[in-house]
PDB file of C-alpha atoms in Angstrom:
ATOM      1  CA  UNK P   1     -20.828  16.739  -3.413  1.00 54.00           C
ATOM      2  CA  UNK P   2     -17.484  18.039  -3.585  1.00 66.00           C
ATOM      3  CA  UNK P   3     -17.036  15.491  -0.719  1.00 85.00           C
ATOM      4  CA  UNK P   4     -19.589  12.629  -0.252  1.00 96.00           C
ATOM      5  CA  UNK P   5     -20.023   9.702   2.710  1.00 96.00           C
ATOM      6  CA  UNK P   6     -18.319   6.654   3.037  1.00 98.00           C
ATOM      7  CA  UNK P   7     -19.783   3.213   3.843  1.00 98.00           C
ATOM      8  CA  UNK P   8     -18.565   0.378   5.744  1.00 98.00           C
ATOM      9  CA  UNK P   9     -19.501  -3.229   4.124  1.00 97.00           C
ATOM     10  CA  UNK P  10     -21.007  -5.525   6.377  1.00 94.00           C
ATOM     11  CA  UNK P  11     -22.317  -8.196   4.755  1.00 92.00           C
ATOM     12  CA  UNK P  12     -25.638  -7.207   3.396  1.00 96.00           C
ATOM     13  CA  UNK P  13     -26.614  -3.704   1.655  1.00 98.00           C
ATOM     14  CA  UNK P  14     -28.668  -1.336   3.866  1.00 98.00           C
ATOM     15  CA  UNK P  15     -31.746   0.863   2.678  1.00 98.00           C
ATOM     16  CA  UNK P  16     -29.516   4.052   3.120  1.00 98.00           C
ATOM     17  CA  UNK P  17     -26.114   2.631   1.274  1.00 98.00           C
ATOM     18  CA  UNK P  18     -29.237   1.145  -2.028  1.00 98.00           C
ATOM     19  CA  UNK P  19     -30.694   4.572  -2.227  1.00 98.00           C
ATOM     20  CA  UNK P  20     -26.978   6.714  -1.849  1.00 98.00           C
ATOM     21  CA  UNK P  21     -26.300   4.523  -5.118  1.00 98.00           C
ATOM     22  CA  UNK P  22     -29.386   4.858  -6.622  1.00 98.00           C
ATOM     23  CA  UNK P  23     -28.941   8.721  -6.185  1.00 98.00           C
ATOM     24  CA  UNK P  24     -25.768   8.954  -7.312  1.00 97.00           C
ATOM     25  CA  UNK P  25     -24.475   6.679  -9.563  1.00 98.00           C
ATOM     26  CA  UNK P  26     -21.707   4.928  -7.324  1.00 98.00           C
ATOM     27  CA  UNK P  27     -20.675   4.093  -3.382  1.00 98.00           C
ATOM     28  CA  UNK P  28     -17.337   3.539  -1.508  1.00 98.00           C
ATOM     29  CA  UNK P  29     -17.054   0.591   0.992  1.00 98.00           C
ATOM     30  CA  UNK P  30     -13.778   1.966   2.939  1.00 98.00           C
ATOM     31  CA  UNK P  31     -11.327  -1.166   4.739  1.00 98.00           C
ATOM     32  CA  UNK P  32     -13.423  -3.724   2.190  1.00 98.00           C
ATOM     33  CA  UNK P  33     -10.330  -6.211   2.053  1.00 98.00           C
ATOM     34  CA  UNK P  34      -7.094  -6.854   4.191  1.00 98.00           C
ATOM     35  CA  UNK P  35      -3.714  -5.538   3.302  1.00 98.00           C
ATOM     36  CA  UNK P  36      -2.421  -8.746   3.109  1.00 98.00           C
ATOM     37  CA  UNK P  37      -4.901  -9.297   0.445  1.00 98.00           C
ATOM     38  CA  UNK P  38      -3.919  -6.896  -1.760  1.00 98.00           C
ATOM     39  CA  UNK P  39      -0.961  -7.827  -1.547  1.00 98.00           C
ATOM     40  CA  UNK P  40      -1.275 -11.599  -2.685  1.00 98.00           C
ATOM     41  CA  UNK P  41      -3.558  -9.907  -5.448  1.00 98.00           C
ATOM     42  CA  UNK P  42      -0.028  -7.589  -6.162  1.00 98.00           C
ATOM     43  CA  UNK P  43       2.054 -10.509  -5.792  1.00 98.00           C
ATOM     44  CA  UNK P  44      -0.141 -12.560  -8.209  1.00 98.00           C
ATOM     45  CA  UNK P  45      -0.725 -10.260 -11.208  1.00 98.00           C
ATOM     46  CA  UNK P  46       2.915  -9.538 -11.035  1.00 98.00           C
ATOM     47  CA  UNK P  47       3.332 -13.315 -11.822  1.00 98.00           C
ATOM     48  CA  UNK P  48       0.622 -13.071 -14.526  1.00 98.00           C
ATOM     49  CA  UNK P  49       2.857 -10.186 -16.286  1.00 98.00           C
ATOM     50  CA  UNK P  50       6.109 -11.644 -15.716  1.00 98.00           C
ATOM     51  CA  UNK P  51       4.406 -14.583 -17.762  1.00 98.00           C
ATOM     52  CA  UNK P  52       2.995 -12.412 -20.414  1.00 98.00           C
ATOM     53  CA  UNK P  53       6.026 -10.266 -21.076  1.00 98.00           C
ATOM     54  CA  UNK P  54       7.659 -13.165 -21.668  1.00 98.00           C
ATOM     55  CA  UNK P  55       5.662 -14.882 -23.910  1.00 98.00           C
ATOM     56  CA  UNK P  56       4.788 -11.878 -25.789  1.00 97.00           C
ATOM     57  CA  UNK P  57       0.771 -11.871 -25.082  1.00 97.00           C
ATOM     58  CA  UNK P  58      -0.762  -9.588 -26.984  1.00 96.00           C
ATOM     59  CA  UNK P  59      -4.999 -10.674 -26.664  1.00 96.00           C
ATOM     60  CA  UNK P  60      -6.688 -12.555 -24.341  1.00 97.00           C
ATOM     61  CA  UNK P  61     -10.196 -13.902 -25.433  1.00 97.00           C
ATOM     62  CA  UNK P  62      -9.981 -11.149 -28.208  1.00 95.00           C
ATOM     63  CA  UNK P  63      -9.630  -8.588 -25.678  1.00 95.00           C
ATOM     64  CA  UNK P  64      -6.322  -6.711 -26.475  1.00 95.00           C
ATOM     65  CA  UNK P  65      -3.092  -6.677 -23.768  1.00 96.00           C
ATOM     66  CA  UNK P  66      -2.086  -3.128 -23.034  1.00 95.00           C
ATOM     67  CA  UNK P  67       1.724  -2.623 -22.474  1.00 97.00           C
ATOM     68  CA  UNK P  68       3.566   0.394 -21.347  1.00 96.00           C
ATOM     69  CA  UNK P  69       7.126   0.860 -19.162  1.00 96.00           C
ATOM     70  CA  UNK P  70       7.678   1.952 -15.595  1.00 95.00           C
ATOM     71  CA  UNK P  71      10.051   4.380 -13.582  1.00 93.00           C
ATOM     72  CA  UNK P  72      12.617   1.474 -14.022  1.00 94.00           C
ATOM     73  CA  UNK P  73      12.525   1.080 -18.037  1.00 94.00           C
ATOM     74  CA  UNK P  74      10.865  -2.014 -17.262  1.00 96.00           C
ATOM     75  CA  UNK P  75       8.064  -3.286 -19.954  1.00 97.00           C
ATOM     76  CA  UNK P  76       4.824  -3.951 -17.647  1.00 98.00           C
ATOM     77  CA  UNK P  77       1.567  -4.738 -18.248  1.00 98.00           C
ATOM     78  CA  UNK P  78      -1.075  -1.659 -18.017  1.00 98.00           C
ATOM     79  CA  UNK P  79      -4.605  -3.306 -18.618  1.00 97.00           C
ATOM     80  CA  UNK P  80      -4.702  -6.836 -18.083  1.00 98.00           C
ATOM     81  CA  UNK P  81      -8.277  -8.513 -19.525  1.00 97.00           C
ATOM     82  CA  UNK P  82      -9.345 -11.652 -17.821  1.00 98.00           C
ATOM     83  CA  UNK P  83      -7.078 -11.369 -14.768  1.00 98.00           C
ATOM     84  CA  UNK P  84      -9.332 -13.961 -12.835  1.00 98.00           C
ATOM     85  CA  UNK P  85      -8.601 -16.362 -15.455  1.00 98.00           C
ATOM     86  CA  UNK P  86      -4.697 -16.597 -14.771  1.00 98.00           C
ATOM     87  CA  UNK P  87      -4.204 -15.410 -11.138  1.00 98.00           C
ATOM     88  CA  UNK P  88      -5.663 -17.556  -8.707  1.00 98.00           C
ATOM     89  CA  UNK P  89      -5.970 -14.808  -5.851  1.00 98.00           C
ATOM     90  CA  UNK P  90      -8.083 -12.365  -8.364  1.00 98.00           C
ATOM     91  CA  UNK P  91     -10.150 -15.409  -8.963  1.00 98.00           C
ATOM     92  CA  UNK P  92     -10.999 -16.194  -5.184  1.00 98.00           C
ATOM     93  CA  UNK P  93     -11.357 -12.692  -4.716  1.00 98.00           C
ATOM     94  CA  UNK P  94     -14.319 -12.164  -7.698  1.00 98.00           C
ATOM     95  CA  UNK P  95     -15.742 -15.550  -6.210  1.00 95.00           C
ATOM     96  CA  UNK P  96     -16.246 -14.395  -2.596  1.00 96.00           C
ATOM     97  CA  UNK P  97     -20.013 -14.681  -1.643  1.00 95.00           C
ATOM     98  CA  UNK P  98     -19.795 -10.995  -0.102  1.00 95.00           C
ATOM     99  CA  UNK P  99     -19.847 -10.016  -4.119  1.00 97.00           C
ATOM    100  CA  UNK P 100     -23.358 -11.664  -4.599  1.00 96.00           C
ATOM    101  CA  UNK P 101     -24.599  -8.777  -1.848  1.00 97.00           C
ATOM    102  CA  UNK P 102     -24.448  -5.987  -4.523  1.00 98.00           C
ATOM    103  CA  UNK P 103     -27.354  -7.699  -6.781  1.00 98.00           C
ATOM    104  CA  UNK P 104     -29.239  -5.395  -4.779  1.00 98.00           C
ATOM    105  CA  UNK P 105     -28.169  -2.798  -7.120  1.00 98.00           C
ATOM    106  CA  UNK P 106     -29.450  -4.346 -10.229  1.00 98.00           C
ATOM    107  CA  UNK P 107     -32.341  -5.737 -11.404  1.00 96.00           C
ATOM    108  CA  UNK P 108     -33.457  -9.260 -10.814  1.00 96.00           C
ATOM    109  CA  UNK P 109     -30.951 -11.901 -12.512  1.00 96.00           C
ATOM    110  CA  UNK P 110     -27.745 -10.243 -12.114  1.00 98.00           C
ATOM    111  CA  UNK P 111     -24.594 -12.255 -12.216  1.00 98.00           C
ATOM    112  CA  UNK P 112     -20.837 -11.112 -12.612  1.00 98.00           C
ATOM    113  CA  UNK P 113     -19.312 -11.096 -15.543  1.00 97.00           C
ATOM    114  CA  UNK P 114     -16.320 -13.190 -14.718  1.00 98.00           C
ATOM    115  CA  UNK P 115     -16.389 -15.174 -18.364  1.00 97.00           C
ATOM    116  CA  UNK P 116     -17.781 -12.111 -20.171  1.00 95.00           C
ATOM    117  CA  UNK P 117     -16.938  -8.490 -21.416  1.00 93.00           C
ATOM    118  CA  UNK P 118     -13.284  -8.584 -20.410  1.00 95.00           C
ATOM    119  CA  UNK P 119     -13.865 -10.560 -17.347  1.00 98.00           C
ATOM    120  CA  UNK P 120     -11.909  -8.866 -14.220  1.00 98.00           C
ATOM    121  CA  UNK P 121      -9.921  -5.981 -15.363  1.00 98.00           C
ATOM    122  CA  UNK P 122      -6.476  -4.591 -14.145  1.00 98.00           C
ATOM    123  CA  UNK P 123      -5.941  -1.592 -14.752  1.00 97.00           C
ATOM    124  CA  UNK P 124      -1.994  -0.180 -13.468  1.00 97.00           C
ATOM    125  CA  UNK P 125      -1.535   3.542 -14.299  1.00 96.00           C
ATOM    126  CA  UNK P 126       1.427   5.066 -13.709  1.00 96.00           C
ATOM    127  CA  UNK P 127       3.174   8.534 -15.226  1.00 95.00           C
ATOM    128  CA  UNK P 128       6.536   7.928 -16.827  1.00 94.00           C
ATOM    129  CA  UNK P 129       8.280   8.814 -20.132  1.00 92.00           C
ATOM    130  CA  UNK P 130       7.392   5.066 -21.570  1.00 92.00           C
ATOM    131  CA  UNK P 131       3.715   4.855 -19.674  1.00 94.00           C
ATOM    132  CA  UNK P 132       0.995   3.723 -22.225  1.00 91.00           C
ATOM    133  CA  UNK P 133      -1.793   4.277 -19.008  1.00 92.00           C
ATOM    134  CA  UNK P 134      -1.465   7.466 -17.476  1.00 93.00           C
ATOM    135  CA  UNK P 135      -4.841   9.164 -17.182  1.00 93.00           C
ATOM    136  CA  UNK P 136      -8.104   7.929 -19.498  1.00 93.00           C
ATOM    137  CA  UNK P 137     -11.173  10.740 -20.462  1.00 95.00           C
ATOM    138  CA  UNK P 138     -14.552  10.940 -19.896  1.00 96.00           C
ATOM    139  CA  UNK P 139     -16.283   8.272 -20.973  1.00 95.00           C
ATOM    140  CA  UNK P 140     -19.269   5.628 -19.661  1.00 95.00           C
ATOM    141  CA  UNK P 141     -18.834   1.994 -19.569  1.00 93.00           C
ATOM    142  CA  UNK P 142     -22.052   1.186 -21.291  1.00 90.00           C
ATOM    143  CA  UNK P 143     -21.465   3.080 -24.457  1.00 85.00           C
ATOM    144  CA  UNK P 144     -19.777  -0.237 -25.529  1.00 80.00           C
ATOM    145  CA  UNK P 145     -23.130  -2.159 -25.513  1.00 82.00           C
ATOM    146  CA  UNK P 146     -23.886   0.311 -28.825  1.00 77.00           C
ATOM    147  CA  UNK P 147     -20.732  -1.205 -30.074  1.00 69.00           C
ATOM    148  CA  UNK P 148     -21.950  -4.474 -29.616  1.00 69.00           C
ATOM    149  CA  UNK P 149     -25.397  -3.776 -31.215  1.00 72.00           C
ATOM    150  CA  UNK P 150     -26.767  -3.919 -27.982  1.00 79.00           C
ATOM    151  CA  UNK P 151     -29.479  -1.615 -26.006  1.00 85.00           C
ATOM    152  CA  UNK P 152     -27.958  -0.243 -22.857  1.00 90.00           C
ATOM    153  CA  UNK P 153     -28.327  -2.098 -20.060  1.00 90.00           C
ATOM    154  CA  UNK P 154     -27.832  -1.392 -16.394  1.00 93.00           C
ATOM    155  CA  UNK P 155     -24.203  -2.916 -15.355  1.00 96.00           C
ATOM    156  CA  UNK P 156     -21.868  -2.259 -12.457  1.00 98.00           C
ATOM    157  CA  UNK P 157     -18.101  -2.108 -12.201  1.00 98.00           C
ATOM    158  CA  UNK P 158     -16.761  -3.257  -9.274  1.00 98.00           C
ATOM    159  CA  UNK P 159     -13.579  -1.506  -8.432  1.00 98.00           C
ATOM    160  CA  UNK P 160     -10.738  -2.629  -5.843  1.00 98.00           C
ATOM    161  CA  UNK P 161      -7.953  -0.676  -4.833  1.00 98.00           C
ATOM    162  CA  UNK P 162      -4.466  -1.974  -4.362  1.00 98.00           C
ATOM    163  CA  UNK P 163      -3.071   1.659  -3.803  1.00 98.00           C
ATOM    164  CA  UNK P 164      -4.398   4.385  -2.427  1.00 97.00           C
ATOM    165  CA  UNK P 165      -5.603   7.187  -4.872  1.00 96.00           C
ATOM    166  CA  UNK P 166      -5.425  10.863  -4.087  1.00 93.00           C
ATOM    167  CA  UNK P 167      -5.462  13.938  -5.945  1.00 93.00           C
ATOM    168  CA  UNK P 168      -1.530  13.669  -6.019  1.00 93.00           C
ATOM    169  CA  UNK P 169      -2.249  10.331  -8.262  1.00 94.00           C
ATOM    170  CA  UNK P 170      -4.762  11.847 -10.819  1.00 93.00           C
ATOM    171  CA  UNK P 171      -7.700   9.651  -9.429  1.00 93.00           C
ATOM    172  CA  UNK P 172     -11.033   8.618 -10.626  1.00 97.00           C
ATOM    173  CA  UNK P 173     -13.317  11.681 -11.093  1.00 97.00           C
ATOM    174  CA  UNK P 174     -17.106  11.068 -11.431  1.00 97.00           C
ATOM    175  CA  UNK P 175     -20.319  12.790 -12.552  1.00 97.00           C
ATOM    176  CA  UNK P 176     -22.936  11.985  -9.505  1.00 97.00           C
ATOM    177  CA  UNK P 177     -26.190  11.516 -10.510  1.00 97.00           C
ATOM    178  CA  UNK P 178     -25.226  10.954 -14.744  1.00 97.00           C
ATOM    179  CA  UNK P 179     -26.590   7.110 -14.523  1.00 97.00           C
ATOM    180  CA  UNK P 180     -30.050   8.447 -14.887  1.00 95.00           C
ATOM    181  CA  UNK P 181     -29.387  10.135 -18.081  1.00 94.00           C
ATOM    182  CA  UNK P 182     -31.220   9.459 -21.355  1.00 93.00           C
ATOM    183  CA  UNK P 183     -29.143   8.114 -24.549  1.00 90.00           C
ATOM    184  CA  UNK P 184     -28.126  11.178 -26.126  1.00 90.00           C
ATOM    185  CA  UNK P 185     -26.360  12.424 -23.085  1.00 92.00           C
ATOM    186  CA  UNK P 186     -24.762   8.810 -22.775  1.00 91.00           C
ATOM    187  CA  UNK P 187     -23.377   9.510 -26.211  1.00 89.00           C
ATOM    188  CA  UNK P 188     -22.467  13.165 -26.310  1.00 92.00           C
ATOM    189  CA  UNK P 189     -22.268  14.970 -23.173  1.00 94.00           C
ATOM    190  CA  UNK P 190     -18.509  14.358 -23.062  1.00 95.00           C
ATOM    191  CA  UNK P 191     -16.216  13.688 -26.366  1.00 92.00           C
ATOM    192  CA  UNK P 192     -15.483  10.306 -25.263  1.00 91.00           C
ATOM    193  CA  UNK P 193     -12.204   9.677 -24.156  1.00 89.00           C
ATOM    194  CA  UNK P 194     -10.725  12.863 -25.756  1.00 89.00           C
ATOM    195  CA  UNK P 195     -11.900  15.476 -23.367  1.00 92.00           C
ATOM    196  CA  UNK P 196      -9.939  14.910 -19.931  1.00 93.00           C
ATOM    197  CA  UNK P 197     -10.666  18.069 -18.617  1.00 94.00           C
ATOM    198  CA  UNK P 198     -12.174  19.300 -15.316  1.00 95.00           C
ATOM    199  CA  UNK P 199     -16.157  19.322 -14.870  1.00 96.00           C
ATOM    200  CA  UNK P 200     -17.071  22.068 -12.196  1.00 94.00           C
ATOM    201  CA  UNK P 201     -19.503  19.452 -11.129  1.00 95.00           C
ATOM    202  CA  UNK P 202     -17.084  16.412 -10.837  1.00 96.00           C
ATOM    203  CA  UNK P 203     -16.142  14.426  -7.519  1.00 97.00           C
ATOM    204  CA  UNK P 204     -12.823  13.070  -6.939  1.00 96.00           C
ATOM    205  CA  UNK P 205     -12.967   9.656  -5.525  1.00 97.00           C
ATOM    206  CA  UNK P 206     -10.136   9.581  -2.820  1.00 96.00           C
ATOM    207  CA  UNK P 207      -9.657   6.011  -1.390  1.00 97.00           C
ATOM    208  CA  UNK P 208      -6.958   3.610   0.377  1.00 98.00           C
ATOM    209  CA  UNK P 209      -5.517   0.246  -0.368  1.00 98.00           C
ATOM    210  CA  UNK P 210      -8.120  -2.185   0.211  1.00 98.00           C
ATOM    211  CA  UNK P 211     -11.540  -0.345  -0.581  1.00 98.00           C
ATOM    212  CA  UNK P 212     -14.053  -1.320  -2.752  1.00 98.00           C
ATOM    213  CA  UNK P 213     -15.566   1.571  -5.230  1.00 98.00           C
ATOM    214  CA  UNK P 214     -18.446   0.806  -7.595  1.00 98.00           C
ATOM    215  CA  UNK P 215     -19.945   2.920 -10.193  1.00 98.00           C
ATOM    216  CA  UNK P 216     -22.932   2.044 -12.589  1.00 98.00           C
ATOM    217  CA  UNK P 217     -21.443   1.950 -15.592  1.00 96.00           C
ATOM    218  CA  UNK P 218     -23.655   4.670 -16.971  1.00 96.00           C
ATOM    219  CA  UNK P 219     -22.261   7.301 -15.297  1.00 97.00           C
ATOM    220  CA  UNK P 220     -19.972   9.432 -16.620  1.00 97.00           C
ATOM    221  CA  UNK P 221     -16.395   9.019 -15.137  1.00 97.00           C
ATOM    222  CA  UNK P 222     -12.518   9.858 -16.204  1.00 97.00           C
ATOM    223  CA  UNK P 223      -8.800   9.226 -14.420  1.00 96.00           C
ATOM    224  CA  UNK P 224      -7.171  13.030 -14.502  1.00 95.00           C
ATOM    225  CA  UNK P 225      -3.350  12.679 -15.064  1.00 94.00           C
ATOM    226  CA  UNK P 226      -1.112  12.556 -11.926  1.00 95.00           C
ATOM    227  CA  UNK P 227       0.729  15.502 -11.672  1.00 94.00           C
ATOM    228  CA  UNK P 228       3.992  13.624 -10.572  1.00 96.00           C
ATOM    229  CA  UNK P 229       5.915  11.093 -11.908  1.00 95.00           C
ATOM    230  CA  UNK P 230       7.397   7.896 -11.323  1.00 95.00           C
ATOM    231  CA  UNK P 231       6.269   5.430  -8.053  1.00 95.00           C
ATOM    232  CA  UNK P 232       4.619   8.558  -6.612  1.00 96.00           C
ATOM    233  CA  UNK P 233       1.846   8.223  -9.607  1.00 96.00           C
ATOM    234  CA  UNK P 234       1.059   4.413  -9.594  1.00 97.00           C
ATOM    235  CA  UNK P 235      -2.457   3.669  -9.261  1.00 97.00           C
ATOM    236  CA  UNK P 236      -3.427   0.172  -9.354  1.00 98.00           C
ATOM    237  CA  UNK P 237      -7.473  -0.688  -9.511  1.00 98.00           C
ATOM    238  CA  UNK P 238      -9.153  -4.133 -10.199  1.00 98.00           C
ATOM    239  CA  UNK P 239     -12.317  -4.100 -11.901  1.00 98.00           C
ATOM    240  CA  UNK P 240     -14.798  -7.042 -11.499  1.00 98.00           C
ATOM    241  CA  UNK P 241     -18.093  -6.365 -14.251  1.00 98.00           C
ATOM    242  CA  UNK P 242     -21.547  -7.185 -12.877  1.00 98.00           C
ATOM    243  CA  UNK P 243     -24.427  -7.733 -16.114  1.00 97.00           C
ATOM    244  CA  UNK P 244     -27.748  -8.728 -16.829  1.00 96.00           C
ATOM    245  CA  UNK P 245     -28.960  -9.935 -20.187  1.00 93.00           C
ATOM    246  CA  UNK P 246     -27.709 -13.013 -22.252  1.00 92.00           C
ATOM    247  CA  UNK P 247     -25.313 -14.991 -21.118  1.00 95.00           C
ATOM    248  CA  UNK P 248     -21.947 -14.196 -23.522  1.00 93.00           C
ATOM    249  CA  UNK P 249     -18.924 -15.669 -22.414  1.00 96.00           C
ATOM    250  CA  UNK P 250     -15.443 -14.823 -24.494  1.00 95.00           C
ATOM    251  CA  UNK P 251     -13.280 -17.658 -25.542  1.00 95.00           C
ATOM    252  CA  UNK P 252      -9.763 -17.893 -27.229  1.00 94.00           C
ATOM    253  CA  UNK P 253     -11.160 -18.122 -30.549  1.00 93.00           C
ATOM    254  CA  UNK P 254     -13.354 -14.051 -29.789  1.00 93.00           C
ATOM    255  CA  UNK P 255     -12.773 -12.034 -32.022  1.00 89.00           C
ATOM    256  CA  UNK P 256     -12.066  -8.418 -30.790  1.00 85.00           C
ATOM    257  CA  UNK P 257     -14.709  -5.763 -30.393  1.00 75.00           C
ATOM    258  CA  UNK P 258     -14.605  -3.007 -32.629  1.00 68.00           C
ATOM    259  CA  UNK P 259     -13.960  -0.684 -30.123  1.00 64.00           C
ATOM    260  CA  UNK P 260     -11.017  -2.013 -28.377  1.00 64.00           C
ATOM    261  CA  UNK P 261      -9.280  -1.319 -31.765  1.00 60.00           C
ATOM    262  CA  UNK P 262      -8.780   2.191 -30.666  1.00 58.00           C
ATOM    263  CA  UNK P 263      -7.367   1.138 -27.384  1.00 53.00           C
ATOM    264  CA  UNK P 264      -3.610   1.857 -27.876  1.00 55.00           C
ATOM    265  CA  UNK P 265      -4.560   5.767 -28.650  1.00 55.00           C
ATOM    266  CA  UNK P 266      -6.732   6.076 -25.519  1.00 57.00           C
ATOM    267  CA  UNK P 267      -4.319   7.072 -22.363  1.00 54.00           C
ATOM    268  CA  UNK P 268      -1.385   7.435 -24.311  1.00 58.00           C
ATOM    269  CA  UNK P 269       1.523  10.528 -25.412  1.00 54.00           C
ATOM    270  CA  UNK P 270       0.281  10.078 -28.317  1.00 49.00           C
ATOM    271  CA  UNK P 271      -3.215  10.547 -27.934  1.00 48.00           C
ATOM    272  CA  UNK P 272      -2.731  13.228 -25.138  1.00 48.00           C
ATOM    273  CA  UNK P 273      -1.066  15.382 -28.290  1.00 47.00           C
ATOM    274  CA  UNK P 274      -4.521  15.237 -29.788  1.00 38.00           C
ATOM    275  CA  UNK P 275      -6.420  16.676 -27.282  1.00 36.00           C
ATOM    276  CA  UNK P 276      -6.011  20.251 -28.258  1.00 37.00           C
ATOM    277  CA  UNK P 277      -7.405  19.999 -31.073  1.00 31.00           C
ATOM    278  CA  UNK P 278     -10.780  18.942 -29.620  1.00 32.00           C
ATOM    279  CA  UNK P 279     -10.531  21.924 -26.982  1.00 36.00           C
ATOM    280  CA  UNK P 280     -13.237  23.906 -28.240  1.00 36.00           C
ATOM    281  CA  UNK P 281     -15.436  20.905 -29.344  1.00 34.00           C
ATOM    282  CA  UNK P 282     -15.197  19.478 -25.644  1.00 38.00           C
TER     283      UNK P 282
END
């Protein structure tokens, strides 16, 4: 799978795109949304950080605000948490009905988690001197349900493009086929979020502007460093959760998950100068 097939959303999933997923861990729906609405999403979020710089943000719902600088010397935002909540085009775009299709990937009473987790996610990478967000290690998404005291359960992230991601960018590399593991390979196949380094098995997940990538967040996944610099690295990808289980929702008053503690060491210098010493652990 050094290459795998593209899909074209339609409206509905068919039997062939299901059991690709159920296979493999993830799918790619190429020309999902319009350029002009990633744009308006660009547009928006740029509002949302123009805000947040300004007022000095630092959590949202408990969920910490990760801040790095561009090519310009200009502070930006890296990972926004709760996007939907203060841009009104990531809102409508989490609340289109063509979002309710993918249920068919998860068990019976699946619902996104637009008030939960960290709601819709932003995630801007980009490779500069100041960049807080340049690559991120292996890790699965459903580790954090240990965190919260939680058995595993079967989640997707929904991921949106608003540039397109080559090999020249890094990009999001992906274990096929790692969702069906059992826990002790969730926990320690990969040191988790240290070891960034090639798997012979990996896939590189090469998509445009405008397409719609979603993983189960069981498989095992990392974002390999760009090997430029500046505008030629930026990578921007919008993450929309879909659960099962209890409803949680976050609030102002949430307190933040132990794990998110460690967030400003994962992706940064400073925690890339600590990866050599894991080398032969890896």
């Amino acid at each position: 799978m050094s290459t795998y097939k593209k899909f074209t959303f339609q409206g509905a999933l068919t039997q062939e795109q299901i059991k690709f997923f159920q296979e493999n861990g993830f799918i790619h729906f190429e020309n999902y949304a319009s350029q002009d609405t990633v744009q308006e999403i660009i547009r928006s979020t740029e509002e949302v950080q123009r805000q947040w710089v300004a007022g000095g943000v630092e959590k949202v719902n408990g969920i910490p605000i990760k801040y790095g600088v561009d090519e310009n010397g200009k502070k930006i935002v890296q990972r926004f948490a709760f996007t939907n909540q203060h841009s009104e085009a990531v809102r409508r775009f989490a609340a289109h009905p063509n979002l309710e299709a993918l249920k068919a990937l998860m068990p019976k009473g699946a619902r996104l988690g637009l008030e939960e987790k960290d709601g819709v996610v932003f995630n801007h990478y980009v490779n500069t001197e100041g960049s807080n967000f340049f690559h991120m290690g292996w890790h699965t998404d459903s580790a954090r349900d240990i965190f919260y005291g939680k058995k595993v359960a079967p989640m997707l992230n929904i991921g949106f493009y608003l540039d397109d991601s080559t090999a020249q960018k890094g990009g999001l590399r992906i274990l096929p086929g790692t969702h069906k593991q059992g826990l002790w390979d969730l926990l320690f196949r990969k040191k988790y979020f240290v070891n960034n380094y090639a798997d012979e098995k990996e896939v590189l997940v090469e998509a445009k502007a405008g397409d719609l990538v979603i993983h189960d967040g069981r498989i095992w996944h990392r974002v390999a460093p760009s090997p430029v610099t500046g505008e030629a690295s930026r990578r921007r990808v919008m993450y929309i959760p879909m659960i099962v289980g209890k409803y949680q929702p976050k609030t102002e008053k949430s307190s933040t998950p132990l794990y998110l503690h460690l967030l400003p060491f994962v992706s940064t210098k400073k925690h890339k100068k600590l990866i050599p010493a894991f080398r032969k652990a890896a």
